CSV table of C-alpha atoms in Angstrom, one decimal:
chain,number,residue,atom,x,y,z
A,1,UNK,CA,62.7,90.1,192.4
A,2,UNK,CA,64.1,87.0,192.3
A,3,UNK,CA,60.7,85.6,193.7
A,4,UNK,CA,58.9,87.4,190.9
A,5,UNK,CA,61.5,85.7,188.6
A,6,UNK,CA,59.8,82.3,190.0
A,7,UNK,CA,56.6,82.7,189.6
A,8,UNK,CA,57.2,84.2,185.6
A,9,UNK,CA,59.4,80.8,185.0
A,10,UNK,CA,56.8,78.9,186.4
A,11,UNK,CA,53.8,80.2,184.5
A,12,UNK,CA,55.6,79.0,181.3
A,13,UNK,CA,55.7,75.5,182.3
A,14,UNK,CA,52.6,74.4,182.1
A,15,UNK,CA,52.8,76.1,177.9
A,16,UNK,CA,55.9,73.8,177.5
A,17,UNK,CA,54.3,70.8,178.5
A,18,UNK,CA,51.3,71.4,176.0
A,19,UNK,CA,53.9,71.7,173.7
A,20,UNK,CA,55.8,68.4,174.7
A,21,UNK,CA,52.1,67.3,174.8
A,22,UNK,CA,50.9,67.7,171.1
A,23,UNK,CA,55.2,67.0,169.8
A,24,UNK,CA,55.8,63.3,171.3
A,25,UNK,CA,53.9,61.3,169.3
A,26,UNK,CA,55.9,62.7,166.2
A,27,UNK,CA,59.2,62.6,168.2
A,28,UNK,CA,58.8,59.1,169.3
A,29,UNK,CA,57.0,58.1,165.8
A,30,UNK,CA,60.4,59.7,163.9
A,31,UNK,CA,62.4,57.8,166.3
A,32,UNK,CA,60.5,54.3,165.2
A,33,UNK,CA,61.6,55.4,161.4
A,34,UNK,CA,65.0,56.0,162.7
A,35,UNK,CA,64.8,52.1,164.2
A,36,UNK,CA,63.5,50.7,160.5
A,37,UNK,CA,66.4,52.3,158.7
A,38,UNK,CA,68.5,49.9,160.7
A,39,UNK,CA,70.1,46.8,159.3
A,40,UNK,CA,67.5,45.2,161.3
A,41,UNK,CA,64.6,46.1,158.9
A,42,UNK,CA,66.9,45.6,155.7
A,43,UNK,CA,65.0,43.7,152.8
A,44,UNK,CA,67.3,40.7,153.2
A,45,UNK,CA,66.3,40.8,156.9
A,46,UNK,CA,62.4,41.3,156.8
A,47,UNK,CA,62.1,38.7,153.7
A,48,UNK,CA,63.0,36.4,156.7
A,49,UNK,CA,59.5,36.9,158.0
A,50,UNK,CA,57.6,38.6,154.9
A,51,UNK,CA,58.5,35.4,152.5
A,52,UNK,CA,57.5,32.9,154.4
A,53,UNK,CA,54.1,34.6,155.6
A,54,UNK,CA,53.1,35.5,152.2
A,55,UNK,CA,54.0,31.7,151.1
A,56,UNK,CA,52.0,30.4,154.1
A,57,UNK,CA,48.9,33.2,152.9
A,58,UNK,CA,49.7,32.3,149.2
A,59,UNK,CA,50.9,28.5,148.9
A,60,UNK,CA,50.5,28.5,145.4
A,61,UNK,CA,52.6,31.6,144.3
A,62,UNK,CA,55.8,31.1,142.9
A,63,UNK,CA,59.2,32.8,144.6
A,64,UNK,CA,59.4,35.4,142.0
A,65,UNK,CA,55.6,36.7,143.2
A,66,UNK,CA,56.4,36.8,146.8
A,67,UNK,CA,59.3,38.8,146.1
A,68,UNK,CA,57.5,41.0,143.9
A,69,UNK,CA,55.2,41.3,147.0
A,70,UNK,CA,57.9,41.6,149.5
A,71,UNK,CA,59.2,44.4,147.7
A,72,UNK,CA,55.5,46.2,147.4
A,73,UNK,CA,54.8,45.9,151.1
A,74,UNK,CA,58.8,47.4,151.4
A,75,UNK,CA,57.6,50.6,149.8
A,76,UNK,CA,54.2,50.8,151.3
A,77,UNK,CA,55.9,51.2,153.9
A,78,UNK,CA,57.5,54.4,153.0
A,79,UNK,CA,54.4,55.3,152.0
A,80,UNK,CA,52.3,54.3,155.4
A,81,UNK,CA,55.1,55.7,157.8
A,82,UNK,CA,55.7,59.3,156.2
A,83,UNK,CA,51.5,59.6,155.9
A,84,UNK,CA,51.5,58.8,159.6
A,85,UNK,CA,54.3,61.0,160.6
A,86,UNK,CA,52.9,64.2,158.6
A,87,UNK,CA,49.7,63.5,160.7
A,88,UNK,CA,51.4,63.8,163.8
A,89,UNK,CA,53.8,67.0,163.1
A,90,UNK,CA,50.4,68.5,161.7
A,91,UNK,CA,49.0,68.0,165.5
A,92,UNK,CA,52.4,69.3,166.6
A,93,UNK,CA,51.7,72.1,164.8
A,94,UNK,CA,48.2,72.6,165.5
A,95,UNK,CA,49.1,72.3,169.1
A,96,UNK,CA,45.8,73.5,170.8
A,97,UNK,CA,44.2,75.6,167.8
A,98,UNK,CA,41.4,74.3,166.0
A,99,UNK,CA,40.7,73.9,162.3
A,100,UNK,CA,43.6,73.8,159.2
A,101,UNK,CA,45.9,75.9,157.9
A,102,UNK,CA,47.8,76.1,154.8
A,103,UNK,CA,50.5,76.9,156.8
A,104,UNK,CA,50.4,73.7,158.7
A,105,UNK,CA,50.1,71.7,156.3
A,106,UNK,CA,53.9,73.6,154.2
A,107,UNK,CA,55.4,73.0,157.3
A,108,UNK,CA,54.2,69.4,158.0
A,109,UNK,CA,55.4,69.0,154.5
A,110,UNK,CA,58.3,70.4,154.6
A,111,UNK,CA,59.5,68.6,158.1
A,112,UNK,CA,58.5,65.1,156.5
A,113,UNK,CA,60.5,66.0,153.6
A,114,UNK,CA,63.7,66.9,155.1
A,115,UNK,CA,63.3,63.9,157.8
A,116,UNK,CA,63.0,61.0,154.5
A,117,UNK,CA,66.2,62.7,153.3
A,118,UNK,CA,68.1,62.2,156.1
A,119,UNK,CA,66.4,58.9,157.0
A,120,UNK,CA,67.6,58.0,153.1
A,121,UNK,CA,71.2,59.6,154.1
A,122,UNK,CA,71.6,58.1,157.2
A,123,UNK,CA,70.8,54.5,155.5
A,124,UNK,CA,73.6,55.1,152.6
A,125,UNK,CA,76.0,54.3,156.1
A,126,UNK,CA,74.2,51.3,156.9
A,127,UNK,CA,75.2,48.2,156.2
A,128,UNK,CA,72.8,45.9,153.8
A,129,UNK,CA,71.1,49.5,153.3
A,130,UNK,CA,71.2,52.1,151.2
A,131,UNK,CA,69.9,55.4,150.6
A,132,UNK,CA,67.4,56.0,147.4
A,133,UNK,CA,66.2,59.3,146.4
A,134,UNK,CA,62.9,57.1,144.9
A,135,UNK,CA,62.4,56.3,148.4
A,136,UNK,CA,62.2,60.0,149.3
A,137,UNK,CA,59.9,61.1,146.7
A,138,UNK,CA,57.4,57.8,147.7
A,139,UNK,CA,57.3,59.2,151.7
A,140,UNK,CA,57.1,62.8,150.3
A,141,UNK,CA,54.1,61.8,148.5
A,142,UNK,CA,53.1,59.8,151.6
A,143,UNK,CA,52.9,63.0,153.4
A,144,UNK,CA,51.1,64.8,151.0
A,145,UNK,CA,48.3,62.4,150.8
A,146,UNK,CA,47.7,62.7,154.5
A,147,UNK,CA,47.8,66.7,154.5
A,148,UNK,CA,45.1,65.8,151.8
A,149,UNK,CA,43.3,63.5,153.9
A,150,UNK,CA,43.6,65.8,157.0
A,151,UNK,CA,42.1,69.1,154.9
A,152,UNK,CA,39.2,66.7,153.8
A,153,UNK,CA,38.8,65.8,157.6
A,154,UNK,CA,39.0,69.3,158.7
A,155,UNK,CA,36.6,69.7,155.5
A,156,UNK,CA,35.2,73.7,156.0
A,157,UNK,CA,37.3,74.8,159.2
A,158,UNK,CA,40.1,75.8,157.1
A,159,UNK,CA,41.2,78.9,158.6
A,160,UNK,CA,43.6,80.2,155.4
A,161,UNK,CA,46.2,81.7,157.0
């Protein structure tokens, strides 16, 4: 029996690590959004770099523009980061099935979602940051636009479940 046992645990390893397989790059991605809520990539800190990039790129603008533009490239992001991690808890999801599935793509959703709210939550603790519900709804929409992106990709291989 207990040999029997063995060989049952075994055969589900390899479908954990296909699992682990299609999950890390959203666990390690959601980890990298954990490290930019940090006081490290605070606006006060990144205009330390941004500023004088965009003066060096732009010599002519004034200090009011590059802020304006440090604070655009702040929220895009929100924007880039939440499309990116919806993409990879879609392939999560997927795992090894083909196609698209509505499904997938409430769930992706849904996970992004509750992830900016915490990211937003767990900034309101952090010094120089703070949370911002407007920041939520920007990754939310980034989300959305890559589950658009991915059912145009997918294009006919939706499988409407």
């Amino acid at each position: 029996r207990a040999r029997r046992d063995h060989h049952e645990r075994g055969a589900e390893l390899p479908t954990r690590m296909n699992t682990w397989r299609h999950w890390w790059p959203a666990v390690v991605w959601a980890g990298a959004i954990f490290f930019f809520s940090t006081g490290v990539f605070g606006g006060e800190s990144t205009s330390r770099f941004i500023i004088p990039f965009l003066r060096w790129l732009l010599p002519e603008a004034s200090l009011e523009t590059l802020s304006q533009l440090h604070f655009l490239i702040r929220k895009a992001s929100h924007f880039g980061e939440y499309f990116l991690f919806s993409l990879l808890v879609l392939r999560g999801l997927r795992g090894e099935a083909g196609g698209w599935r509505w499904s997938w793509r409430g769930a992706a959703l849904l996970i992004a979602a509750g992830y900016a709210a915490l990211d937003e939550f767990h900034q309101s603790f952090v010094a120089g940051r703070g949370g911002a519900a407007q920041d939520v709804l920007l990754d939310c929409v980034g989300a959305a636009v890559a589950q658009a992106s991915a059912r145009l990709w997918f294009g006919k291989s939706d499988n409407r479940k």
